[in-house]
Coordinates of C-alpha atoms and ligand atoms in Angstrom, one line a residue:
M1412 CA -58.3 -119.2 40.5
S1413 CA -55.0 -118.4 38.6
I1414 CA -53.9 -115.7 37.5
K1415 CA -54.6 -116.1 33.7
A1416 CA -58.2 -117.2 34.5
I1417 CA -58.4 -113.6 36.6
I1418 CA -57.4 -111.7 33.4
E1419 CA -59.4 -113.8 31.0
K1420 CA -62.8 -113.4 33.2
F1421 CA -62.0 -109.4 33.5
Q1422 CA -61.4 -109.2 29.8
A1423 CA -64.8 -110.8 29.0
E1424 CA -66.6 -108.5 31.6
L1425 CA -64.6 -105.5 30.4
D1426 CA -66.2 -106.2 27.0
A1427 CA -69.7 -106.5 28.4
T1428 CA -69.3 -102.8 29.9
Q1429 CA -71.6 -100.1 28.7
K1430 CA -70.1 -96.8 30.2
V1431 CA -67.1 -95.5 32.1
A1432 CA -68.6 -95.9 35.7
D1433 CA -69.0 -99.8 34.9
V1434 CA -65.2 -99.8 33.8
L1435 CA -64.0 -98.0 37.3
N1436 CA -66.4 -100.4 39.0
L1437 CA -64.8 -103.7 37.8
K1438 CA -61.0 -102.3 38.4
A1439 CA -62.1 -101.8 41.8
H1440 CA -63.6 -105.2 42.1
I1441 CA -60.2 -106.6 40.6
L1442 CA -57.5 -104.1 42.0
G1443 CA -59.4 -103.3 45.2
K1444 CA -58.4 -104.5 48.7
Q1445 CA -61.1 -107.6 48.4
G1446 CA -60.1 -108.1 44.9
S1447 CA -59.1 -111.3 43.4
L1448 CA -55.7 -109.7 42.2
S1449 CA -55.4 -108.6 45.6
E1450 CA -56.2 -112.1 47.4
I1451 CA -53.6 -113.5 45.3
L1452 CA -50.8 -111.3 46.3
K1453 CA -52.1 -111.5 50.0
G1454 CA -51.7 -115.0 49.7
L1455 CA -47.9 -114.7 48.8
K1456 CA -46.9 -114.8 52.7
D1457 CA -47.6 -118.6 53.0
A1458 CA -45.8 -119.6 49.5
T1459 CA -42.1 -120.8 49.5
P1460 CA -39.4 -118.2 48.4
E1461 CA -39.5 -119.5 44.9
E1462 CA -43.2 -119.6 44.5
R1463 CA -43.3 -116.1 46.2
K1464 CA -40.5 -114.9 43.1
T1465 CA -42.5 -116.0 40.2
L1466 CA -46.1 -115.6 41.8
G1467 CA -45.5 -112.1 42.9
A1468 CA -43.8 -111.0 39.1
E1469 CA -46.6 -112.4 37.5
A1470 CA -49.5 -110.8 39.5
N1471 CA -47.3 -107.4 39.3
Q1472 CA -47.4 -107.9 35.6
A1473 CA -51.4 -108.5 35.6
K1474 CA -51.8 -105.5 37.7
I1475 CA -50.1 -103.3 34.8
Q1476 CA -52.0 -105.6 32.0
I1477 CA -55.3 -104.4 34.0
E1478 CA -54.5 -101.0 34.4
D1479 CA -53.9 -100.6 30.6
L1480 CA -56.7 -102.5 29.7
V1481 CA -58.8 -99.8 31.8
T1482 CA -56.9 -97.0 30.3
A1483 CA -57.8 -98.1 26.6
K1484 CA -61.1 -98.9 27.3
I1485 CA -62.3 -95.8 29.3
S1486 CA -60.3 -93.8 25.8
A1487 CA -62.7 -95.9 23.9
F1488 CA -65.8 -94.6 25.6
E1489 CA -64.3 -91.0 25.4
A1490 CA -63.9 -91.2 21.8
Q1491 CA -67.1 -92.6 21.0
E1492 CA -68.8 -89.6 23.2
I1493 CA -67.1 -87.0 21.2
N1494 CA -67.7 -88.6 18.0
A1495 CA -71.7 -88.9 18.9
S1496 CA -71.4 -85.2 20.2
L1497 CA -69.8 -84.1 16.5
L1498 CA -72.4 -85.9 14.9
K1499 CA -75.0 -84.1 16.7
T1500 CA -73.5 -80.8 15.8
K1501 CA -72.9 -81.3 12.2
I1502 CA -71.6 -78.1 10.9
D1503 CA -73.0 -77.2 7.1
F1504 CA -70.7 -75.1 4.9
S1505 CA -73.1 -74.5 2.3
L1506 CA -75.3 -72.8 4.5
R1507 CA -73.5 -69.6 4.2
D1508 CA -73.9 -69.4 0.6
S1509 CA -77.8 -70.0 0.9
I1510 CA -77.9 -67.1 3.7
M1511 CA -76.3 -65.0 0.9
D1512 CA -78.9 -66.0 -1.8
K1513 CA -81.4 -64.8 0.5
G1514 CA -80.0 -61.3 0.7
L1515 CA -78.5 -61.5 3.8
R1516 CA -75.0 -59.7 4.3
A1517 CA -71.4 -61.1 5.9
G1518 CA -69.9 -59.1 8.6
G1519 CA -66.6 -57.9 8.3
L1520 CA -63.7 -55.9 10.1
H1521 CA -64.0 -51.9 10.6
P1522 CA -61.0 -50.5 8.9
V1523 CA -60.0 -49.1 12.2
H1524 CA -59.8 -52.8 13.4
I1525 CA -57.9 -53.7 10.3
I1526 CA -55.4 -51.9 10.7
Q1527 CA -54.7 -52.2 14.3
R1528 CA -54.4 -56.0 13.4
E1529 CA -51.9 -55.1 11.4
I1530 CA -50.0 -52.9 13.8
E1531 CA -50.2 -55.4 16.4
D1532 CA -48.7 -58.1 13.9
I1533 CA -46.1 -55.7 13.3
F1534 CA -45.1 -55.1 16.9
V1535 CA -45.4 -58.5 17.7
S1536 CA -43.0 -59.6 15.3
M1537 CA -40.5 -57.1 16.7
G1538 CA -40.8 -58.7 20.5
F1539 CA -43.4 -56.5 21.8
E1540 CA -46.7 -57.8 23.8
V1541 CA -49.8 -56.5 23.2
L1542 CA -51.6 -55.3 26.4
D1543 CA -55.6 -54.0 27.0
G1544 CA -56.7 -51.7 29.6
P1545 CA -60.1 -50.4 30.8
H1546 CA -62.0 -47.7 29.1
I1547 CA -63.1 -46.3 32.6
E1548 CA -60.0 -45.1 34.5
D1549 CA -59.4 -43.1 37.6
E1550 CA -57.3 -39.6 38.1
W1551 CA -54.3 -41.5 39.2
H1552 CA -53.8 -43.7 36.2
N1553 CA -55.0 -40.9 33.4
F1554 CA -53.2 -37.7 34.6
E1555 CA -51.1 -38.3 38.0
A1556 CA -49.3 -41.2 37.3
L1557 CA -48.3 -39.6 34.3
N1558 CA -46.4 -36.3 35.8
I1559 CA -49.7 -34.2 35.2
P1560 CA -50.7 -33.2 39.0
D1561 CA -53.9 -31.4 39.9
T1562 CA -52.7 -28.4 39.2
H1563 CA -50.7 -28.6 36.0
P1564 CA -51.9 -26.6 33.0
A1565 CA -51.7 -29.8 31.1
R1566 CA -55.1 -31.0 32.4
D1567 CA -56.4 -28.4 30.3
M1568 CA -55.2 -30.1 27.0
Q1569 CA -57.4 -32.6 27.3
D1570 CA -61.4 -32.3 27.8
T1571 CA -62.4 -34.7 29.8
F1572 CA -65.7 -36.9 30.4
W1573 CA -66.0 -36.9 33.9
F1574 CA -68.5 -39.3 36.0
A1575 CA -70.8 -38.0 38.6
D1576 CA -68.2 -39.0 41.5
K1577 CA -65.6 -36.7 39.9
K1578 CA -62.9 -39.4 40.6
H1579 CA -63.7 -41.7 37.5
L1580 CA -63.5 -40.5 34.0
L1581 CA -63.5 -41.9 30.3
R1582 CA -59.6 -42.3 29.7
T1583 CA -58.6 -39.4 27.4
H1584 CA -55.7 -41.4 26.0
T1585 CA -54.1 -45.2 26.0
S1586 CA -51.0 -43.5 27.8
T1587 CA -53.3 -45.1 31.2
I1588 CA -51.9 -48.5 29.6
Q1589 CA -48.5 -47.4 29.9
V1590 CA -48.8 -47.0 33.5
R1591 CA -50.6 -50.2 34.2
G1592 CA -48.0 -52.1 31.9
M1593 CA -45.0 -50.6 33.8
K1594 CA -46.7 -51.5 37.4
E1595 CA -47.3 -55.4 36.3
R1596 CA -43.5 -55.9 34.7
K1597 CA -40.0 -55.4 35.4
P1598 CA -37.3 -54.2 33.1
P1599 CA -36.5 -55.1 30.2
F1600 CA -39.8 -54.6 28.5
R1601 CA -41.6 -53.6 25.5
F1602 CA -45.5 -53.6 24.4
V1603 CA -48.3 -51.5 22.5
G1604 CA -51.8 -50.6 24.0
P1605 CA -54.6 -50.5 21.6
G1606 CA -57.9 -49.0 22.5
K1607 CA -60.6 -46.6 22.4
V1608 CA -60.3 -43.1 23.9
F1609 CA -62.5 -40.1 24.9
R1610 CA -62.6 -36.7 24.7
C1611 CA -65.5 -34.2 24.8
E1612 CA -64.4 -32.0 22.0
R1613 CA -65.9 -30.7 19.0
T1614 CA -66.1 -32.6 15.9
D1615 CA -64.5 -31.7 12.6
A1616 CA -62.7 -33.7 9.5
S1617 CA -60.2 -34.6 11.8
H1618 CA -61.4 -34.8 15.3
E1619 CA -63.9 -37.1 17.0
M1620 CA -65.0 -37.5 20.5
C1621 CA -64.4 -41.1 20.4
F1622 CA -61.4 -42.2 18.7
H1623 CA -58.5 -44.9 18.9
Q1624 CA -55.3 -44.9 19.7
L1625 CA -52.0 -47.3 19.8
E1626 CA -49.7 -46.5 22.3
G1627 CA -46.2 -48.2 22.5
M1628 CA -43.8 -48.4 25.3
M1629 CA -40.2 -49.8 25.5
V1630 CA -38.3 -49.5 28.8
G1631 CA -34.6 -51.2 29.5
E1632 CA -31.1 -50.0 30.6
D1633 CA -29.8 -48.4 27.5
V1634 CA -33.3 -47.3 25.4
S1635 CA -32.3 -44.3 23.3
I1636 CA -33.7 -41.9 21.1
G1637 CA -32.5 -44.2 18.0
H1638 CA -34.4 -46.9 19.3
L1639 CA -37.6 -44.6 18.9
I1640 CA -37.0 -43.5 15.6
Y1641 CA -36.3 -46.8 14.1
F1642 CA -39.3 -48.4 15.5
M1643 CA -41.7 -45.5 14.1
K1644 CA -39.7 -45.8 10.9
T1645 CA -40.2 -49.5 10.7
L1646 CA -43.9 -49.0 11.7
L1647 CA -44.8 -46.4 8.9
S1648 CA -42.9 -48.1 6.1
E1649 CA -44.9 -51.3 6.7
I1650 CA -48.2 -49.6 7.0
F1651 CA -47.8 -47.9 3.8
K1652 CA -45.5 -49.9 2.0
R1653 CA -44.2 -47.0 0.2
E1654 CA -41.9 -44.0 0.8
V1655 CA -43.8 -41.4 2.9
E1656 CA -42.5 -37.9 4.1
V1657 CA -42.5 -37.4 7.9
R1658 CA -40.9 -34.7 10.1
L1659 CA -40.0 -34.5 13.5
R1660 CA -40.6 -31.4 15.8
P1661 CA -40.4 -31.0 19.3
G1662 CA -43.7 -31.5 21.3
F1663 CA -44.8 -31.1 25.0
F1664 CA -46.3 -33.8 27.1
P1665 CA -45.6 -33.8 30.9
F1666 CA -44.8 -37.8 30.7
V1667 CA -42.0 -37.2 28.3
E1668 CA -38.8 -35.4 28.0
P1669 CA -38.0 -34.8 25.4
G1670 CA -41.3 -34.8 23.4
F1671 CA -41.5 -34.9 19.7
E1672 CA -44.4 -34.6 17.3
L1673 CA -44.1 -37.0 14.4
D1674 CA -46.2 -35.8 11.4
I1675 CA -46.9 -36.9 8.3
K1676 CA -47.3 -35.3 4.6
C1677 CA -51.0 -35.4 4.1
L1678 CA -52.0 -37.9 1.9
I1679 CA -55.5 -36.6 1.1
C1680 CA -53.8 -33.1 -0.6
G1681 CA -50.2 -34.2 -1.3
G1682 CA -49.3 -31.5 1.1
K1683 CA -51.1 -28.8 -0.6
G1684 CA -53.4 -28.1 2.2
C1685 CA -56.9 -29.7 3.0
S1686 CA -59.7 -29.8 5.8
V1687 CA -58.0 -32.8 6.9
C1688 CA -54.8 -31.1 7.6
K1689 CA -56.3 -28.0 8.4
H1690 CA -54.0 -26.5 5.3
V1691 CA -51.2 -26.8 6.7
G1692 CA -50.4 -29.9 4.5
W1693 CA -49.1 -31.9 7.5
V1694 CA -51.2 -34.4 9.5
E1695 CA -50.3 -34.9 13.3
L1696 CA -49.9 -38.6 13.5
L1697 CA -47.5 -39.8 16.1
P1698 CA -46.8 -37.8 19.3
C1699 CA -43.7 -39.5 21.3
G1700 CA -40.8 -38.8 23.4
M1701 CA -38.1 -40.6 26.2
V1702 CA -40.2 -41.2 29.0
H1703 CA -40.3 -38.7 32.2
P1704 CA -38.7 -40.3 35.2
N1705 CA -41.4 -39.1 37.1
V1706 CA -43.7 -41.5 35.1
L1707 CA -41.3 -44.5 35.4
K1708 CA -41.3 -43.5 38.9
A1709 CA -45.0 -43.7 39.4
G1710 CA -44.4 -47.2 37.4
G1711 CA -42.6 -48.6 39.9
I1712 CA -39.1 -48.7 37.8
D1713 CA -35.9 -46.7 38.9
P1714 CA -35.2 -44.2 36.7
E1715 CA -31.1 -44.2 37.6
K1716 CA -31.0 -47.8 36.3
N1717 CA -33.8 -47.5 33.2
N1718 CA -35.1 -45.7 30.7
G1719 CA -37.6 -46.2 28.1
F1720 CA -39.5 -44.3 25.2
A1721 CA -43.1 -44.0 24.5
F1722 CA -45.9 -43.1 21.9
G1723 CA -49.3 -42.8 21.0
L1724 CA -50.5 -43.2 17.8
G1725 CA -53.7 -41.8 16.1
L1726 CA -55.0 -44.7 14.6
D1727 CA -58.0 -43.4 13.0
R1728 CA -55.8 -40.6 11.2
L1729 CA -53.5 -43.5 10.3
V1730 CA -56.7 -45.2 8.4
M1731 CA -57.2 -41.9 7.0
M1732 CA -53.9 -41.5 5.3
R1733 CA -53.8 -45.1 4.4
Y1734 CA -57.4 -45.0 2.6
G1735 CA -57.2 -41.5 1.5
I1736 CA -60.5 -41.1 3.8
D1737 CA -61.4 -37.1 3.9
D1738 CA -63.5 -37.0 6.8
I1739 CA -63.0 -39.2 10.2
R1740 CA -66.5 -38.8 10.7
H1741 CA -67.4 -41.7 8.1
L1742 CA -65.4 -43.9 10.2
H1743 CA -67.8 -43.8 13.1
S1744 CA -70.8 -43.2 10.6
G1745 CA -71.9 -46.9 10.8
D1746 CA -73.0 -46.6 6.9
L1747 CA -72.8 -50.1 5.5
R1748 CA -72.1 -48.5 2.3
F1749 CA -68.8 -46.8 3.8
N1750 CA -67.8 -49.9 6.2
Q1751 CA -68.5 -52.3 2.9
Q1752 CA -65.6 -51.0 1.1
F1753 CA -63.1 -52.3 3.6
K1754 CA -64.5 -56.0 4.0
T1755 CA -61.9 -58.8 4.0
F1756 CA -64.1 -61.6 3.9
Ligands
LIG880 C1 -51.8 -38.1 23.8 O1 -53.1 -38.4 23.7 C2 -50.7 -38.5 24.5 N1 -50.9 -39.7 25.2 C3 -49.7 -39.1 23.2 C4 -48.3 -39.9 23.7 C5 -47.9 -41.1 24.4 C6 -47.1 -38.7 23.9 C7 -47.1 -41.2 24.9 C8 -45.8 -39.2 23.9 C9 -45.8 -40.3 24.5 P1 -52.3 -36.4 21.6 O2 -53.5 -35.5 22.6 O3 -51.7 -35.2 20.5 O4 -51.5 -37.2 22.6 O5 -53.0 -37.4 20.7 C10 -52.3 -38.1 20.2 C11 -52.7 -38.8 18.7 O6 -54.2 -39.0 18.9 C12 -53.0 -37.4 17.8 O7 -51.6 -37.1 17.0 C13 -53.7 -37.8 16.9 O8 -53.3 -38.3 15.8 C14 -54.8 -38.6 17.8 N2 -56.1 -37.5 18.1 C15 -56.1 -36.9 18.9 N3 -57.3 -36.1 19.2 C16 -58.2 -36.6 18.5 C17 -59.4 -36.7 17.8 N4 -60.4 -35.6 18.8 N5 -59.9 -37.2 17.1 C18 -59.0 -38.3 16.3 N6 -57.7 -38.2 16.5 C19 -57.4 -37.9 17.6

């Protein structure tokens, strides 16, 4: 059979195939070892050099043509399959309205998550990664790696929910994400890590047992307090979209040296004093500082060559200041009348 006839026959058989497997069989039949095109190629050894040249080129051309036809046919079958499954799973966009008509309510984001996402976007736009970490931690990640050894009085600072094995705990702060983040990367780097934290403490207008923090860290060869102040100021002006009064005062945390407390003038009472600011006019919002060399070492980073800053933002309190919420317990009440005021869709 001539090459032209082989291709015509192949085209006719290809048109009659019903599925991908048929196409592959057909291809194997023509291009396989015993295939008609392969037979022609084998026959070339008895041809004259002149014939071999033209026939060889024609056969190779035919092989490429057949492969192209096979690929096109398989793509057509796949497209058919996708179209058929799309038809089966048609989405009815009018359904949402009819559900609403029946009195059902659409969900929405919780105000803490609205603010969390906004802050993540702000930091991502400044080159920060967003990291996650487990709620259940061990002592090393929650305390030791953060320069809070067993005997250190700072362990009393945080009342901890311990598991029965006395080795595991519910993380008391998102600083655990610092430790994990450092171990997994080499300087320079910058990241934020938001999440739930847990403390066994008495609740009041500004304290919950389960609340949210957002950790931030930047490490490199020449990171300074100037960087820290710049990023904190940018964060607050983006979130509040207006001038807010802040104050920076010395703060003690074993994992930073020097450490600071950044307080915001209470936006609930305008600084006059209320239950949220415990009648002092300022709300503790953003502890921060330069990372202690021992913490860098625990994270596998050489403190001789690198330094860094870290901060731990109290997300719930930021939400309270932004929306003028006078009691943190509203945020976790699960009361739909409260939650629905923040609905974004
Ligand atoms: C810490 O948790 C440190 N890990 C923060 C840090 C990170 C300091 C990195 C330096 C460097 P503190 O215990 O102050 O710090 O908590 C941080 C913030 O969480 C507070 O400023 C406050 O806004 C918020 N916060 C603390 N306790 C509660 C609570 N019980 N309820 C609601 N918010 C709280």
